[in-house]
């Protein structure tokens, strides 16, 4: 479901992490499954697919709450997050977690053109910081937004609003939101972003993203400078 993009270049690009700037390499789904299994939290693959891009602790706790009382659901959600993060840290330590081809060059080109770039994720603060260090991205972004800085993760718009606040950019019509999941696109739409851009380099395919309101679908973030006329 394509909608009309804003007529001017964005002042800020708010990008997702895994599947958008960082290769998934098939690591995330097994990490979810291990966390659900070890903590005895019921789920279905379809339910999980619909939640890709969500804040991970909230996701695990929400799923646990369908079987367990509130306090127990909270404990199991926190335990599941630890399993999930342990799996992904092992993935990184084993040589995984390389940037999407052309992602770093695209971000550098955007910033060279005066467009600010903020990184967001559904991961918790510690894992985001670990990935940024792992990739040597300390200077790549104008801002990094962590889920504990906002009242709710995607599809709520707050990560985008916090990115705007950190980079001192307004209005939201001059913001581009880019990500690989339907929740990324929903967050962009809920924020009122002028560009809501899906990429096919991660969790969701063209059919799934195409059913979600968006302004553009790209093969990857590497194509974003060309879309904006930056070459």
PDB file of C-alpha atoms in Angstrom:
ATOM      1  CA  UNK A   1       0.000   0.000   0.000  1.00  0.00           C
ATOM      2  CA  UNK A   2       2.037   2.908  -1.313  1.00  0.00           C
ATOM      3  CA  UNK A   3       1.426   6.495  -0.218  1.00  0.00           C
ATOM      4  CA  UNK A   4       2.836   9.751  -1.550  1.00  0.00           C
ATOM      5  CA  UNK A   5       6.232  10.786  -0.106  1.00  0.00           C
ATOM      6  CA  UNK A   6       7.039  14.289   1.077  1.00  0.00           C
ATOM      7  CA  UNK A   7       8.142  16.726  -1.676  1.00  0.00           C
ATOM      8  CA  UNK A   8      11.495  17.717  -0.112  1.00  0.00           C
ATOM      9  CA  UNK A   9      14.605  15.896   1.034  1.00  0.00           C
ATOM     10  CA  UNK A  10      14.473  14.627   4.617  1.00  0.00           C
ATOM     11  CA  UNK A  11      16.441  16.353   7.342  1.00  0.00           C
ATOM     12  CA  UNK A  12      16.695  13.128   9.346  1.00  0.00           C
ATOM     13  CA  UNK A  13      16.746   9.425   8.503  1.00  0.00           C
ATOM     14  CA  UNK A  14      15.740   7.106  11.347  1.00  0.00           C
ATOM     15  CA  UNK A  15      16.993   3.616  10.565  1.00  0.00           C
ATOM     16  CA  UNK A  16      16.461   0.231  12.135  1.00  0.00           C
ATOM     17  CA  UNK A  17      19.402  -1.986  13.062  1.00  0.00           C
ATOM     18  CA  UNK A  18      19.119  -5.745  12.435  1.00  0.00           C
ATOM     19  CA  UNK A  19      18.060  -6.530   8.876  1.00  0.00           C
ATOM     20  CA  UNK A  20      18.342  -2.885   7.821  1.00  0.00           C
ATOM     21  CA  UNK A  21      21.913  -1.841   8.595  1.00  0.00           C
ATOM     22  CA  UNK A  22      23.231  -5.158   9.973  1.00  0.00           C
ATOM     23  CA  UNK A  23      22.958  -8.581   8.349  1.00  0.00           C
ATOM     24  CA  UNK A  24      20.641 -10.999  10.136  1.00  0.00           C
ATOM     25  CA  UNK A  25      22.373 -14.054   8.598  1.00  0.00           C
ATOM     26  CA  UNK A  26      19.614 -16.274   9.965  1.00  0.00           C
ATOM     27  CA  UNK A  27      20.609 -15.657  13.588  1.00  0.00           C
ATOM     28  CA  UNK A  28      17.579 -13.884  15.012  1.00  0.00           C
ATOM     29  CA  UNK A  29      14.820 -16.472  14.526  1.00  0.00           C
ATOM     30  CA  UNK A  30      16.816 -19.272  16.236  1.00  0.00           C
ATOM     31  CA  UNK A  31      17.557 -16.878  19.101  1.00  0.00           C
ATOM     32  CA  UNK A  32      13.840 -16.210  19.541  1.00  0.00           C
ATOM     33  CA  UNK A  33      13.014 -19.917  19.412  1.00  0.00           C
ATOM     34  CA  UNK A  34      15.695 -20.805  21.953  1.00  0.00           C
ATOM     35  CA  UNK A  35      14.420 -18.115  24.325  1.00  0.00           C
ATOM     36  CA  UNK A  36      10.799 -19.242  24.073  1.00  0.00           C
ATOM     37  CA  UNK A  37      11.733 -22.915  24.500  1.00  0.00           C
ATOM     38  CA  UNK A  38      14.100 -22.462  27.450  1.00  0.00           C
ATOM     39  CA  UNK A  39      11.633 -20.276  29.330  1.00  0.00           C
ATOM     40  CA  UNK A  40       8.532 -22.340  28.438  1.00  0.00           C
ATOM     41  CA  UNK A  41       6.778 -19.433  26.757  1.00  0.00           C
ATOM     42  CA  UNK A  42       4.215 -20.534  24.145  1.00  0.00           C
ATOM     43  CA  UNK A  43       4.222 -18.941  20.700  1.00  0.00           C
ATOM     44  CA  UNK A  44       3.426 -19.627  17.066  1.00  0.00           C
ATOM     45  CA  UNK A  45       5.608 -18.754  14.101  1.00  0.00           C
ATOM     46  CA  UNK A  46       2.898 -16.509  12.656  1.00  0.00           C
ATOM     47  CA  UNK A  47       2.565 -14.600  15.928  1.00  0.00           C
ATOM     48  CA  UNK A  48       6.314 -14.129  16.101  1.00  0.00           C
ATOM     49  CA  UNK A  49       6.548 -13.012  12.464  1.00  0.00           C
ATOM     50  CA  UNK A  50       3.951 -10.310  13.125  1.00  0.00           C
ATOM     51  CA  UNK A  51       6.015  -9.004  16.053  1.00  0.00           C
ATOM     52  CA  UNK A  52       9.368  -8.760  14.294  1.00  0.00           C
ATOM     53  CA  UNK A  53      10.809  -5.330  15.030  1.00  0.00           C
ATOM     54  CA  UNK A  54       9.090  -5.017  18.422  1.00  0.00           C
ATOM     55  CA  UNK A  55      10.884  -4.264  21.688  1.00  0.00           C
ATOM     56  CA  UNK A  56      12.204  -7.663  22.702  1.00  0.00           C
ATOM     57  CA  UNK A  57      11.558  -7.553  26.453  1.00  0.00           C
ATOM     58  CA  UNK A  58       8.002  -6.347  25.850  1.00  0.00           C
ATOM     59  CA  UNK A  59       7.461  -9.109  23.288  1.00  0.00           C
ATOM     60  CA  UNK A  60       8.677 -11.906  25.571  1.00  0.00           C
ATOM     61  CA  UNK A  61       6.682 -10.575  28.518  1.00  0.00           C
ATOM     62  CA  UNK A  62       3.530 -10.160  26.418  1.00  0.00           C
ATOM     63  CA  UNK A  63       3.719 -13.734  25.165  1.00  0.00           C
ATOM     64  CA  UNK A  64       4.456 -15.076  28.668  1.00  0.00           C
ATOM     65  CA  UNK A  65       1.471 -13.192  30.102  1.00  0.00           C
ATOM     66  CA  UNK A  66      -0.895 -15.319  28.047  1.00  0.00           C
ATOM     67  CA  UNK A  67      -0.015 -18.342  30.193  1.00  0.00           C
ATOM     68  CA  UNK A  68       1.396 -17.033  33.466  1.00  0.00           C
ATOM     69  CA  UNK A  69       0.350 -14.515  36.152  1.00  0.00           C
ATOM     70  CA  UNK A  70       1.789 -11.031  35.828  1.00  0.00           C
ATOM     71  CA  UNK A  71       4.781 -11.428  38.159  1.00  0.00           C
ATOM     72  CA  UNK A  72       5.748 -14.782  36.677  1.00  0.00           C
ATOM     73  CA  UNK A  73       5.299 -13.437  33.145  1.00  0.00           C
ATOM     74  CA  UNK A  74       7.680 -10.607  33.981  1.00  0.00           C
ATOM     75  CA  UNK A  75      10.288 -13.027  35.326  1.00  0.00           C
ATOM     76  CA  UNK A  76      10.011 -15.319  32.339  1.00  0.00           C
ATOM     77  CA  UNK A  77      10.116 -12.404  29.919  1.00  0.00           C
ATOM     78  CA  UNK A  78      13.326 -11.118  31.492  1.00  0.00           C
ATOM     79  CA  UNK A  79      14.832 -14.617  31.474  1.00  0.00           C
ATOM     80  CA  UNK A  80      13.893 -15.083  27.819  1.00  0.00           C
ATOM     81  CA  UNK A  81      15.575 -11.799  26.943  1.00  0.00           C
ATOM     82  CA  UNK A  82      18.802 -13.032  28.552  1.00  0.00           C
ATOM     83  CA  UNK A  83      18.696 -16.228  26.486  1.00  0.00           C
ATOM     84  CA  UNK A  84      17.957 -14.259  23.325  1.00  0.00           C
ATOM     85  CA  UNK A  85      20.810 -11.820  23.905  1.00  0.00           C
ATOM     86  CA  UNK A  86      23.234 -14.628  24.822  1.00  0.00           C
ATOM     87  CA  UNK A  87      22.466 -16.281  21.478  1.00  0.00           C
ATOM     88  CA  UNK A  88      23.088 -13.067  19.552  1.00  0.00           C
ATOM     89  CA  UNK A  89      26.277 -12.232  21.447  1.00  0.00           C
ATOM     90  CA  UNK A  90      27.560 -15.691  20.533  1.00  0.00           C
ATOM     91  CA  UNK A  91      26.605 -14.986  16.917  1.00  0.00           C
ATOM     92  CA  UNK A  92      28.654 -11.780  16.995  1.00  0.00           C
ATOM     93  CA  UNK A  93      31.599 -13.437  18.753  1.00  0.00           C
ATOM     94  CA  UNK A  94      31.610 -16.171  16.098  1.00  0.00           C
ATOM     95  CA  UNK A  95      32.180 -13.667  13.309  1.00  0.00           C
ATOM     96  CA  UNK A  96      28.573 -12.818  12.492  1.00  0.00           C
ATOM     97  CA  UNK A  97      27.040  -9.398  12.423  1.00  0.00           C
ATOM     98  CA  UNK A  98      28.457  -7.693   9.377  1.00  0.00           C
ATOM     99  CA  UNK A  99      26.945  -4.547   7.871  1.00  0.00           C
ATOM    100  CA  UNK A 100      24.454  -4.785   5.013  1.00  0.00           C
ATOM    101  CA  UNK A 101      26.382  -4.272   1.772  1.00  0.00           C
ATOM    102  CA  UNK A 102      26.578  -0.556   1.073  1.00  0.00           C
ATOM    103  CA  UNK A 103      24.916   0.479   4.347  1.00  0.00           C
ATOM    104  CA  UNK A 104      27.889   2.317   5.813  1.00  0.00           C
ATOM    105  CA  UNK A 105      28.605   4.118   2.542  1.00  0.00           C
ATOM    106  CA  UNK A 106      24.942   5.104   2.214  1.00  0.00           C
ATOM    107  CA  UNK A 107      24.828   6.523   5.734  1.00  0.00           C
ATOM    108  CA  UNK A 108      28.071   8.408   5.156  1.00  0.00           C
ATOM    109  CA  UNK A 109      26.649   9.839   1.919  1.00  0.00           C
ATOM    110  CA  UNK A 110      23.482  10.991   3.669  1.00  0.00           C
ATOM    111  CA  UNK A 111      25.468  12.756   6.357  1.00  0.00           C
ATOM    112  CA  UNK A 112      27.785  14.285   3.765  1.00  0.00           C
ATOM    113  CA  UNK A 113      24.659  15.796   2.199  1.00  0.00           C
ATOM    114  CA  UNK A 114      23.655  17.300   5.547  1.00  0.00           C
ATOM    115  CA  UNK A 115      21.020  14.684   6.409  1.00  0.00           C
ATOM    116  CA  UNK A 116      21.230  13.441   9.976  1.00  0.00           C
ATOM    117  CA  UNK A 117      20.975   9.707  10.663  1.00  0.00           C
ATOM    118  CA  UNK A 118      19.746   8.080  13.878  1.00  0.00           C
ATOM    119  CA  UNK A 119      19.912   4.373  14.745  1.00  0.00           C
ATOM    120  CA  UNK A 120      17.020   2.635  16.525  1.00  0.00           C
ATOM    121  CA  UNK A 121      16.288  -0.966  17.472  1.00  0.00           C
ATOM    122  CA  UNK A 122      14.000  -3.279  19.382  1.00  0.00           C
ATOM    123  CA  UNK A 123      17.066  -4.673  21.153  1.00  0.00           C
ATOM    124  CA  UNK A 124      17.864  -3.514  24.660  1.00  0.00           C
ATOM    125  CA  UNK A 125      20.528  -0.906  25.398  1.00  0.00           C
ATOM    126  CA  UNK A 126      23.361  -3.305  26.233  1.00  0.00           C
ATOM    127  CA  UNK A 127      23.049  -5.318  23.026  1.00  0.00           C
ATOM    128  CA  UNK A 128      22.693  -2.210  20.851  1.00  0.00           C
ATOM    129  CA  UNK A 129      25.831  -0.719  22.400  1.00  0.00           C
ATOM    130  CA  UNK A 130      27.646  -4.038  21.941  1.00  0.00           C
ATOM    131  CA  UNK A 131      26.735  -4.146  18.242  1.00  0.00           C
ATOM    132  CA  UNK A 132      27.772  -0.524  17.700  1.00  0.00           C
ATOM    133  CA  UNK A 133      31.186  -1.310  19.237  1.00  0.00           C
ATOM    134  CA  UNK A 134      31.439  -4.604  17.341  1.00  0.00           C
ATOM    135  CA  UNK A 135      30.893  -2.839  14.019  1.00  0.00           C
ATOM    136  CA  UNK A 136      33.054   0.186  14.815  1.00  0.00           C
ATOM    137  CA  UNK A 137      30.063   2.468  14.403  1.00  0.00           C
ATOM    138  CA  UNK A 138      30.874   4.918  17.184  1.00  0.00           C
ATOM    139  CA  UNK A 139      31.028   7.843  14.743  1.00  0.00           C
ATOM    140  CA  UNK A 140      28.700   6.556  12.017  1.00  0.00           C
ATOM    141  CA  UNK A 141      25.418   7.928  13.396  1.00  0.00           C
ATOM    142  CA  UNK A 142      24.346  11.327  14.673  1.00  0.00           C
ATOM    143  CA  UNK A 143      22.357   9.619  17.428  1.00  0.00           C
ATOM    144  CA  UNK A 144      21.485   6.196  18.810  1.00  0.00           C
ATOM    145  CA  UNK A 145      18.069   5.785  20.427  1.00  0.00           C
ATOM    146  CA  UNK A 146      17.539   3.079  23.053  1.00  0.00           C
ATOM    147  CA  UNK A 147      14.174   1.516  23.961  1.00  0.00           C
ATOM    148  CA  UNK A 148      14.560   2.462  27.631  1.00  0.00           C
ATOM    149  CA  UNK A 149      14.421   6.126  26.571  1.00  0.00           C
ATOM    150  CA  UNK A 150      10.830   5.879  25.323  1.00  0.00           C
ATOM    151  CA  UNK A 151       7.486   4.750  26.789  1.00  0.00           C
ATOM    152  CA  UNK A 152       6.846   2.066  24.138  1.00  0.00           C
ATOM    153  CA  UNK A 153       8.559   0.452  21.186  1.00  0.00           C
ATOM    154  CA  UNK A 154       7.242  -0.063  17.667  1.00  0.00           C
ATOM    155  CA  UNK A 155       4.628   0.311  16.273  1.00  0.00           C
ATOM    156  CA  UNK A 156       4.412   3.325  18.592  1.00  0.00           C
ATOM    157  CA  UNK A 157       6.189   6.373  17.138  1.00  0.00           C
ATOM    158  CA  UNK A 158       8.290   7.244  20.171  1.00  0.00           C
ATOM    159  CA  UNK A 159      11.664   5.958  18.929  1.00  0.00           C
ATOM    160  CA  UNK A 160      11.289   8.305  15.964  1.00  0.00           C
ATOM    161  CA  UNK A 161      10.245  11.219  18.154  1.00  0.00           C
ATOM    162  CA  UNK A 162      13.212  10.611  20.451  1.00  0.00           C
ATOM    163  CA  UNK A 163      15.534  10.544  17.428  1.00  0.00           C
ATOM    164  CA  UNK A 164      14.112  13.919  16.398  1.00  0.00           C
ATOM    165  CA  UNK A 165      14.690  15.284  19.878  1.00  0.00           C
ATOM    166  CA  UNK A 166      18.272  13.995  20.040  1.00  0.00           C
ATOM    167  CA  UNK A 167      19.142  15.438  16.637  1.00  0.00           C
ATOM    168  CA  UNK A 168      17.022  18.597  17.066  1.00  0.00           C
ATOM    169  CA  UNK A 169      15.145  18.010  13.822  1.00  0.00           C
ATOM    170  CA  UNK A 170      11.592  19.108  13.042  1.00  0.00           C
ATOM    171  CA  UNK A 171       9.015  18.836  11.564  1.00  0.00           C
ATOM    172  CA  UNK A 172       8.278  15.124  11.372  1.00  0.00           C
ATOM    173  CA  UNK A 173       7.262  15.606   7.728  1.00  0.00           C
ATOM    174  CA  UNK A 174      10.993  16.070   7.038  1.00  0.00           C
ATOM    175  CA  UNK A 175      11.865  12.709   8.638  1.00  0.00           C
ATOM    176  CA  UNK A 176      12.405   9.412   6.820  1.00  0.00           C
ATOM    177  CA  UNK A 177      11.831   6.134   8.671  1.00  0.00           C
ATOM    178  CA  UNK A 178      13.443   3.033   7.154  1.00  0.00           C
ATOM    179  CA  UNK A 179      13.293  -0.586   8.257  1.00  0.00           C
ATOM    180  CA  UNK A 180      12.809  -4.208   7.280  1.00  0.00           C
ATOM    181  CA  UNK A 181       9.611  -5.044   9.193  1.00  0.00           C
ATOM    182  CA  UNK A 182       5.966  -4.086   9.034  1.00  0.00           C
ATOM    183  CA  UNK A 183       6.292  -2.635  12.549  1.00  0.00           C
ATOM    184  CA  UNK A 184       9.034  -0.304  11.298  1.00  0.00           C
ATOM    185  CA  UNK A 185       6.652   0.988   8.640  1.00  0.00           C
ATOM    186  CA  UNK A 186       3.757   1.264  11.077  1.00  0.00           C
ATOM    187  CA  UNK A 187       5.918   3.289  13.456  1.00  0.00           C
ATOM    188  CA  UNK A 188       6.861   5.631  10.624  1.00  0.00           C
ATOM    189  CA  UNK A 189       3.232   6.093   9.647  1.00  0.00           C
ATOM    190  CA  UNK A 190       2.149   6.574  13.263  1.00  0.00           C
ATOM    191  CA  UNK A 191       4.824   9.251  13.660  1.00  0.00           C
ATOM    192  CA  UNK A 192       3.677  11.065  10.524  1.00  0.00           C
ATOM    193  CA  UNK A 193       7.073  10.653   8.836  1.00  0.00           C
ATOM    194  CA  UNK A 194       7.296  12.092   5.339  1.00  0.00           C
ATOM    195  CA  UNK A 195       9.096   9.004   4.050  1.00  0.00           C
ATOM    196  CA  UNK A 196       8.195   5.502   5.238  1.00  0.00           C
ATOM    197  CA  UNK A 197      10.619   3.151   3.526  1.00  0.00           C
ATOM    198  CA  UNK A 198      10.719  -0.631   3.654  1.00  0.00           C
ATOM    199  CA  UNK A 199      13.832  -2.610   2.782  1.00  0.00           C
ATOM    200  CA  UNK A 200      13.943  -6.205   1.571  1.00  0.00           C
ATOM    201  CA  UNK A 201      17.217  -7.070   3.292  1.00  0.00           C
ATOM    202  CA  UNK A 202      15.749  -8.445   6.506  1.00  0.00           C
ATOM    203  CA  UNK A 203      12.799 -10.076   8.234  1.00  0.00           C
ATOM    204  CA  UNK A 204       9.834  -9.320   5.966  1.00  0.00           C
ATOM    205  CA  UNK A 205       9.353  -9.861   2.250  1.00  0.00           C
ATOM    206  CA  UNK A 206       7.907  -7.557  -0.388  1.00  0.00           C
ATOM    207  CA  UNK A 207       4.395  -8.972  -0.011  1.00  0.00           C
ATOM    208  CA  UNK A 208       4.337  -8.362   3.748  1.00  0.00           C
ATOM    209  CA  UNK A 209       5.820  -4.884   3.523  1.00  0.00           C
ATOM    210  CA  UNK A 210       3.687  -4.075   0.500  1.00  0.00           C
ATOM    211  CA  UNK A 211       0.503  -4.604   2.527  1.00  0.00           C
ATOM    212  CA  UNK A 212       1.689  -2.034   5.063  1.00  0.00           C
ATOM    213  CA  UNK A 213       1.399   1.693   4.254  1.00  0.00           C
ATOM    214  CA  UNK A 214       4.716   2.996   2.925  1.00  0.00           C
ATOM    215  CA  UNK A 215       6.158   5.491   0.472  1.00  0.00           C
ATOM    216  CA  UNK A 216       8.880   3.268  -0.990  1.00  0.00           C
ATOM    217  CA  UNK A 217      10.251  -0.268  -0.985  1.00  0.00           C
ATOM    218  CA  UNK A 218      13.983  -0.668  -1.649  1.00  0.00           C
ATOM    219  CA  UNK A 219      16.281  -3.655  -1.984  1.00  0.00           C
ATOM    220  CA  UNK A 220      18.339  -2.281   0.889  1.00  0.00           C
ATOM    221  CA  UNK A 221      19.396   0.928   2.593  1.00  0.00           C
ATOM    222  CA  UNK A 222      22.248   1.103   0.069  1.00  0.00           C
ATOM    223  CA  UNK A 223      19.703   2.403  -2.461  1.00  0.00           C
ATOM    224  CA  UNK A 224      18.539   5.285  -0.255  1.00  0.00           C
ATOM    225  CA  UNK A 225      20.991   7.967  -1.471  1.00  0.00           C
ATOM    226  CA  UNK A 226      19.975   7.339  -5.078  1.00  0.00           C
ATOM    227  CA  UNK A 227      16.288   7.513  -4.119  1.00  0.00           C
ATOM    228  CA  UNK A 228      16.955  10.943  -2.631  1.00  0.00           C
ATOM    229  CA  UNK A 229      18.879  12.083  -5.702  1.00  0.00           C
ATOM    230  CA  UNK A 230      22.253  11.971  -3.971  1.00  0.00           C
ATOM    231  CA  UNK A 231      23.880   9.474  -6.358  1.00  0.00           C
TER     232      UNK A 231
END
